[in-house]
XYZ file of N, CA and C in Angstrom:
219
model
N -0.508 -1.530 -6.682
C 0.918 -1.771 -6.541
C 1.470 -2.027 -5.143
N 2.623 -3.232 -4.802
C 3.108 -2.799 -3.487
C 4.104 -1.925 -3.256
N 4.091 -1.327 -2.291
C 5.115 -0.387 -1.777
C 6.244 -0.839 -1.026
N 7.294 -0.232 -1.559
C 8.637 -0.798 -0.747
C 8.335 0.319 0.890
N 8.508 -0.785 1.772
C 8.767 -0.578 2.919
C 10.214 -0.102 3.427
N 10.207 0.978 4.090
C 11.404 1.774 4.719
C 11.667 1.808 6.036
N 10.445 1.887 6.902
C 10.687 1.444 8.250
C 9.418 0.864 9.156
N 9.937 0.305 10.230
C 8.685 -0.378 10.899
C 9.067 -0.842 12.480
N 8.200 0.102 13.213
C 8.380 -0.093 14.846
C 7.086 -0.379 15.198
N 7.119 -1.057 16.151
C 6.241 -1.327 17.522
C 6.145 -0.770 18.892
N 5.593 -0.293 19.153
C 5.520 0.180 20.680
C 4.062 -0.331 21.289
N 4.845 -1.266 22.303
C 3.688 -2.143 23.853
C 3.081 -0.436 24.159
N 2.133 -0.872 24.658
C 0.639 -0.036 25.516
C 0.510 -1.225 26.833
N 0.413 -0.450 27.623
C -0.355 -1.338 29.055
C -1.681 -1.254 28.996
N -2.373 -0.617 27.955
C -3.629 -0.226 27.848
C -4.302 0.080 28.825
N -5.769 0.582 28.899
C -6.483 1.536 29.663
C -7.790 0.261 30.403
N -7.185 -0.444 31.105
C -8.006 -1.106 31.993
C -8.626 -2.857 31.498
N -8.268 -2.714 30.140
C -9.240 -4.058 29.221
C -8.207 -4.680 28.698
N -6.535 -4.567 29.013
C -5.322 -5.375 28.337
C -4.723 -4.490 27.818
N -3.461 -4.700 27.454
C -2.172 -4.814 26.852
C -2.691 -4.611 25.876
N -1.886 -4.269 25.013
C -1.666 -4.084 23.136
C -0.647 -3.386 22.830
N -0.819 -2.637 21.699
C 0.698 -2.273 20.734
C 0.336 -1.388 19.862
N 0.745 -0.140 19.600
C 0.846 -0.074 18.530
C 1.832 0.243 17.340
N 1.285 0.190 15.860
C 2.137 -0.490 15.041
C 2.371 1.201 14.367
N 3.765 1.012 13.849
C 4.075 2.065 12.510
C 5.068 1.736 12.037
N 4.065 2.079 10.235
C 5.184 1.242 9.116
C 5.279 2.909 8.646
N 6.825 2.714 7.944
C 6.679 4.247 6.972
C 6.856 2.683 5.272
N 6.270 3.725 4.069
C 6.707 3.346 2.675
C 7.413 4.233 1.761
N 7.880 3.686 0.783
C 8.076 5.051 0.056
C 7.163 5.013 -0.919
N 6.583 6.074 -1.379
C 5.285 6.267 -1.975
C 5.985 6.173 -3.406
N 4.726 6.211 -4.586
C 4.947 5.557 -5.819
C 5.891 6.339 -6.705
N 6.038 7.581 -6.436
C 6.696 8.496 -7.362
C 8.197 8.640 -6.712
N 8.185 8.204 -5.574
C 9.730 7.936 -4.854
C 10.172 9.360 -3.891
N 9.231 10.205 -3.931
C 9.608 11.834 -3.859
C 8.947 11.736 -2.009
N 8.112 10.862 -2.065
C 7.428 11.144 -0.558
C 7.196 9.870 0.114
N 6.734 10.050 1.229
C 6.150 8.879 1.815
C 4.667 8.573 2.455
N 4.761 6.952 2.910
C 3.306 6.751 2.806
C 3.358 6.345 4.242
N 2.624 6.759 5.655
C 2.401 6.243 6.720
C 1.330 5.645 7.376
N 1.477 4.450 7.539
C 0.655 3.535 8.477
C 0.632 3.704 9.962
N -0.390 3.842 10.784
C -0.446 3.608 12.091
C -1.738 2.908 12.662
N -1.437 1.719 13.490
C -2.802 1.409 14.043
C -2.378 0.598 15.744
N -3.381 1.529 15.957
C -3.893 1.119 17.593
C -3.944 -0.137 18.234
N -3.582 -1.247 18.025
C -3.864 -2.846 18.339
C -4.000 -2.878 19.981
N -4.885 -2.175 20.492
C -4.895 -2.081 22.065
C -6.174 -2.200 22.277
N -6.786 -2.868 23.009
C -8.142 -3.396 23.731
C -9.016 -2.161 23.889
N -10.222 -1.859 23.334
C -10.904 -0.742 23.206
C -10.656 0.345 22.243
N -9.190 -0.052 21.537
C -8.679 1.212 20.631
C -8.573 0.657 19.442
N -9.125 0.047 18.615
C -8.424 -0.956 17.204
C -8.697 0.023 16.302
N -7.993 1.243 15.951
C -7.854 2.059 15.187
C -7.046 1.961 13.980
N -7.091 2.601 12.613
C -5.823 2.576 12.102
C -5.970 3.973 10.943
N -4.897 4.727 10.868
C -5.087 5.826 9.828
C -3.605 5.449 8.861
N -3.683 5.838 7.744
C -2.811 6.054 6.685
C -2.860 7.321 5.668
N -1.743 7.790 5.772
C -1.750 9.055 4.882
C -0.531 9.106 4.276
N -0.100 9.979 3.061
C 1.043 10.274 2.916
C 1.333 11.769 3.144
N 2.901 12.206 2.736
C 3.137 13.741 2.380
C 3.575 13.992 1.423
N 3.136 13.016 0.314
C 3.161 13.674 -1.431
C 1.791 13.788 -2.046
N 1.502 15.272 -2.291
C 0.356 15.659 -2.732
C 0.339 14.982 -4.020
N 1.045 15.028 -5.042
C 0.839 14.201 -6.460
C 0.184 12.695 -6.370
N 1.104 12.146 -5.017
C 0.414 10.566 -5.113
C -0.532 10.495 -4.622
N -1.336 11.400 -3.900
C -2.300 11.541 -2.754
C -3.123 11.608 -4.128
N -3.213 12.516 -4.841
C -4.109 12.628 -5.878
C -4.310 11.818 -7.121
N -3.335 10.485 -7.002
C -3.484 9.523 -7.983
C -3.639 8.283 -7.512
N -3.742 8.163 -6.124
C -3.762 6.827 -5.583
C -4.515 6.961 -4.366
N -4.952 5.680 -3.959
C -5.501 5.331 -2.408
C -4.537 4.228 -1.911
N -4.224 4.736 -0.624
C -3.451 3.683 0.017
C -4.008 2.644 1.042
N -3.339 1.618 0.987
C -3.644 0.756 2.157
C -2.517 0.083 2.712
N -2.822 -1.139 3.426
C -1.341 -1.308 4.574
C -0.140 -1.580 3.285
N 0.556 -1.025 3.107
C 1.457 -1.518 2.088
C 1.336 -1.507 0.489
N 0.109 -0.740 0.092
C -0.097 -1.272 -0.990
C -0.801 0.388 -1.784
N -0.491 0.301 -2.956
C -1.306 1.876 -3.566
C -1.958 1.216 -4.882
N -3.482 1.690 -5.194
C -4.000 1.267 -6.013
C -4.433 3.188 -7.129
N -4.698 2.752 -8.199
C -4.994 4.144 -8.667
C -6.519 4.631 -8.909
N -7.068 5.567 -8.606
C -7.925 6.086 -8.126
C -8.800 5.787 -9.204
């Protein structure tokens, strides 16, 4: 299911010698509506990682989260 996006921000980074990039942060409403799902991506050369987590225990037990989506386990 598609999640409702609540916030989005991008922070520029000068990088660490390999060029500049950005850090992307997105916040979504969790499926039950009582919590939030957070997505963070480091899009900086040499540091291309991402993380996604929820602050809702109930939804963490029921769903696997992707960027902007929730899939039942």
